[in-house]
Amino acid sequence: MRLQRNRMKYLALLGALPWMPMVHAQSTTTTGEAPPNQSQALPGVATGFDAQQEGASSHWGLGGGIAAEGLPYKGFGTRVLPAPYVFYENRWISFIGTTFDLKAWQGDGFTFSLRTKFSLFDGYTHSDATIFHGMANRNGAIWYGPHMGWHYGQFSISTEYLSSNRGHQGELSLERGFDFGRWRIAPHVEFQYMNRKYVDYYYGVRPTEVTPTRPVYDGKSTVNASVGASVTWRLDARQSIRGDVGITQFGSGITDSPLVGKKTAPSIMVGYIYRFK
């Protein structure tokens, strides 16, 4: 079956990102009710502000759910996958899904970390879709670079700039949360920059891969824009259920590729997490 080879590989990747806001909500809540002005990290961001508040204590948790994600490539439909999740965090480090942060500095709502992302299952193989037949496989990478976060009350902002042998990518994320007792609603906006080398690797067509329906394409730097909202229901001090829905507008450097057939793609996730400590 098409894409079957990659379905299991993507489990860890999809499970890594959507859960991170729930980690922060769990770690700053000591009762079933939400405290006033409870801040929460951005989707895909591990700030560790809670570790600063709790001193040197650590906490960890497990969870799971289901995620559906649209991809821009021709011949790809909506991918629906289970999303397992694990996290560990203390004052100086955090490991959330496939992201590891070494917290170099924290104070007054700011944090600066050295970040490593294990995106080992990105890319595709020539058998994943008809459009890739005759192309070389594109593989994942380990990304590393600085990450900075800031929060004030219910507002959070985060930025990172990561590098690997596949190129460079940066992200700016903003979120504003609204608490209603045990419920939290948080609209969010993200902008993702990818340099020419990154786009060329994952969306380019090399001269040796050209066909009558697949012309050569040299990638160019681009910016994707995403908007969405999350809803979190805090069952008690350790348990939460969360859903997130969003849509991504792909930049012209991606949509101009002959491999791509969509300008936008939706995503949705729902899941449960339990914090042990």
XYZ file of C-alpha atoms in Angstrom:
277
model
C 0.000 0.000 0.000
C 1.301 3.460 -0.874
C 2.934 5.246 2.070
C 2.725 2.102 4.221
C 6.505 1.968 4.523
C 6.594 5.390 6.137
C 3.540 5.117 8.386
C 5.367 3.590 11.335
C 8.399 5.835 10.861
C 6.277 8.962 11.260
C 4.716 7.919 14.573
C 7.441 9.402 16.741
C 7.656 12.581 14.676
C 3.938 13.286 14.755
C 3.768 12.442 18.424
C 6.467 14.929 19.325
C 4.994 18.313 18.577
C 1.295 18.856 19.318
C 1.509 17.918 23.002
C 3.952 20.495 24.322
C 1.457 23.095 25.539
C -0.151 20.447 27.739
C 3.181 19.789 29.463
C 3.390 23.358 30.654
C -0.243 23.424 31.743
C 0.255 20.280 33.784
C 3.462 21.427 35.437
C 2.101 24.783 36.627
C -1.201 23.440 37.951
C -1.379 21.947 41.439
C -5.151 21.577 41.626
C -7.887 20.775 39.172
C -8.557 24.495 38.647
C -6.416 26.746 36.454
C -4.619 29.573 38.286
C -5.097 33.166 37.111
C -2.863 34.258 34.238
C -1.529 30.764 33.721
C 0.881 30.908 30.804
C 1.415 28.078 28.411
C 4.106 27.277 25.907
C 3.538 27.505 22.194
C 2.759 24.456 20.044
C 6.028 22.760 19.256
C 7.911 24.851 21.881
C 9.519 23.669 25.120
C 10.125 26.723 27.268
C 10.737 25.205 30.685
C 9.321 28.220 32.570
C 7.659 25.792 34.920
C 11.045 24.286 35.788
C 12.236 27.747 36.716
C 9.268 28.182 39.033
C 9.688 24.780 40.644
C 13.421 25.105 41.237
C 15.487 22.049 40.440
C 12.588 19.568 40.479
C 11.920 17.390 37.478
C 8.757 15.984 35.946
C 7.845 13.555 33.216
C 4.798 12.124 31.537
C 3.299 9.934 28.855
C 0.403 10.329 26.476
C -1.147 9.366 23.196
C -3.732 10.360 20.656
C -4.409 10.620 16.952
C -3.203 13.174 14.398
C -4.242 13.958 10.822
C -1.976 16.005 8.577
C -2.183 17.173 4.985
C 0.967 17.229 2.816
C 1.641 19.406 -0.234
C 3.040 16.679 -2.511
C 1.020 15.424 -5.456
C -0.552 12.051 -4.782
C -0.543 12.449 -1.001
C -3.875 12.527 0.761
C -4.513 13.236 4.421
C -2.310 11.105 6.645
C -4.028 9.814 9.820
C -1.745 8.264 12.412
C -1.610 7.384 16.110
C 0.607 9.798 18.029
C 2.474 8.425 21.072
C 4.198 10.927 23.331
C 6.773 11.117 26.133
C 8.435 14.047 27.922
C 10.983 14.771 30.658
C 11.955 18.186 32.010
C 13.913 19.794 34.829
C 15.493 23.188 35.443
C 18.303 22.695 32.945
C 17.107 20.281 30.266
C 13.918 19.189 28.572
C 13.202 16.292 26.237
C 9.795 16.519 24.589
C 9.016 14.089 21.777
C 11.912 14.506 19.340
C 13.175 17.838 20.723
C 15.962 18.198 23.291
C 16.749 21.559 24.923
C 19.765 22.488 27.028
C 18.584 25.558 28.939
C 21.470 27.994 28.973
C 19.672 30.909 30.661
C 16.294 31.679 32.251
C 14.878 34.743 33.972
C 12.054 37.303 34.000
C 9.912 35.273 31.629
C 12.731 34.721 29.129
C 14.544 31.508 28.310
C 17.478 30.789 26.012
C 18.231 27.196 25.018
C 20.489 25.217 22.752
C 18.052 23.041 20.829
C 18.424 19.730 19.031
C 15.606 18.262 16.924
C 15.679 14.678 15.722
C 13.733 14.865 12.442
C 15.133 11.561 11.229
C 12.005 10.459 9.383
C 11.404 13.525 7.224
C 11.489 13.212 3.457
C 10.198 10.466 1.204
C 11.157 7.404 -0.811
C 10.567 6.873 -4.510
C 7.766 4.403 -3.710
C 5.729 6.782 -1.539
C 3.839 8.324 -4.466
C 3.806 8.168 -8.263
C 5.352 11.630 -8.541
C 8.536 10.303 -6.857
C 9.127 7.367 -9.216
C 12.658 7.546 -10.557
C 13.824 10.022 -7.898
C 16.456 9.544 -5.229
C 15.187 9.150 -1.675
C 15.133 12.248 0.535
C 16.121 11.535 4.142
C 15.680 13.219 7.498
C 18.273 15.051 9.579
C 19.330 16.160 13.046
C 18.806 19.904 13.482
C 20.580 22.087 16.040
C 20.699 25.755 16.955
C 19.497 28.450 19.362
C 15.958 28.760 20.701
C 14.543 31.736 22.594
C 11.189 32.045 24.337
C 9.350 34.732 26.268
C 6.013 34.795 28.045
C 4.015 37.441 29.813
C 0.701 36.541 31.412
C -1.287 34.677 28.755
C 0.935 35.693 25.832
C 3.895 33.635 24.589
C 6.422 34.085 21.818
C 9.141 31.723 20.645
C 11.790 31.731 17.944
C 14.450 29.297 16.782
C 17.024 29.008 13.996
C 18.266 25.502 13.257
C 20.886 24.071 10.917
C 21.813 20.676 9.488
C 23.434 19.228 6.396
C 20.024 19.703 4.702
C 20.104 23.486 5.092
C 18.672 26.001 7.542
C 15.214 26.618 8.957
C 13.786 29.160 11.359
C 10.460 29.570 13.124
C 8.597 32.361 14.867
C 5.545 31.360 16.951
C 3.018 33.453 18.855
C 0.170 32.347 21.120
C -2.467 34.059 23.267
C -4.288 31.891 25.776
C -7.677 32.368 27.420
C -8.546 30.393 30.576
C -12.104 29.446 31.532
C -11.873 27.356 34.684
C -10.590 23.940 33.658
C -10.666 24.933 29.968
C -8.105 26.824 27.937
C -8.455 28.160 24.384
C -5.269 29.340 22.681
C -5.148 30.788 19.149
C -1.664 30.597 17.642
C 0.267 31.793 14.597
C 3.530 30.395 13.213
C 5.914 31.451 10.456
C 8.508 28.955 9.226
C 11.488 30.015 7.112
C 13.383 27.494 4.962
C 16.495 28.466 3.033
C 17.248 27.557 -0.577
C 19.249 24.433 0.293
C 16.422 23.052 2.446
C 13.747 23.638 -0.193
C 15.965 22.306 -2.971
C 16.586 19.067 -1.090
C 12.982 18.248 -0.188
C 11.117 19.894 -3.092
C 13.691 20.209 -5.880
C 14.054 18.046 -8.991
C 17.612 17.216 -10.065
C 18.642 17.016 -13.759
C 18.971 13.225 -13.421
C 15.343 13.033 -12.175
C 13.677 14.937 -15.027
C 10.760 13.350 -16.910
C 8.330 14.826 -19.486
C 5.931 15.653 -16.623
C 8.581 16.517 -14.010
C 10.902 19.337 -15.105
C 14.057 20.300 -13.290
C 13.458 22.543 -10.287
C 16.006 24.394 -8.195
C 14.590 25.282 -4.810
C 14.459 28.813 -3.453
C 14.070 30.085 0.083
C 10.499 30.505 1.270
C 8.237 31.115 4.258
C 5.218 29.048 5.331
C 2.486 30.630 7.446
C 0.183 28.685 9.790
C -2.781 29.655 11.940
C -4.767 27.534 14.361
C -6.172 27.132 17.825
C -5.893 24.612 20.629
C -8.433 23.638 23.275
C -7.241 22.027 26.523
C -9.457 20.426 29.165
C -7.638 19.932 32.479
C -9.178 16.872 34.116
C -7.089 17.368 37.260
C -3.565 18.392 38.286
C -1.971 15.564 36.287
C -4.319 14.793 33.396
C -5.366 16.773 30.325
C -7.184 16.227 27.068
C -6.257 18.537 24.229
C -7.260 19.170 20.652
C -5.593 21.358 18.065
C -6.656 22.393 14.567
C -4.701 24.472 12.073
C -4.017 25.242 8.441
C -0.705 25.962 6.683
C -0.164 28.205 3.661
C 2.938 27.010 1.807
C 5.371 29.559 0.406
C 6.015 30.010 -3.306
C 9.379 28.269 -3.076
C 7.434 25.083 -2.288
C 4.282 25.556 -4.378
C 6.339 26.305 -7.543
C 7.840 22.799 -7.364
C 6.496 20.258 -9.892
C 6.292 17.791 -6.995
C 3.686 19.904 -5.213
C -0.036 20.080 -5.955
C -1.439 22.012 -2.982
C -1.030 25.543 -1.679
C -2.571 24.867 1.728
C -3.001 21.857 4.005
C -4.965 21.313 7.236
C -3.934 19.508 10.405
C -5.884 18.254 13.409
C -4.937 16.445 16.600
C -6.650 15.171 19.728
C -4.994 13.367 22.615
C -4.486 12.673 26.306
C -1.449 13.172 28.539
C -0.651 12.096 32.098
C 2.060 13.806 34.143
C 3.627 11.447 36.679
C 5.710 14.055 38.485
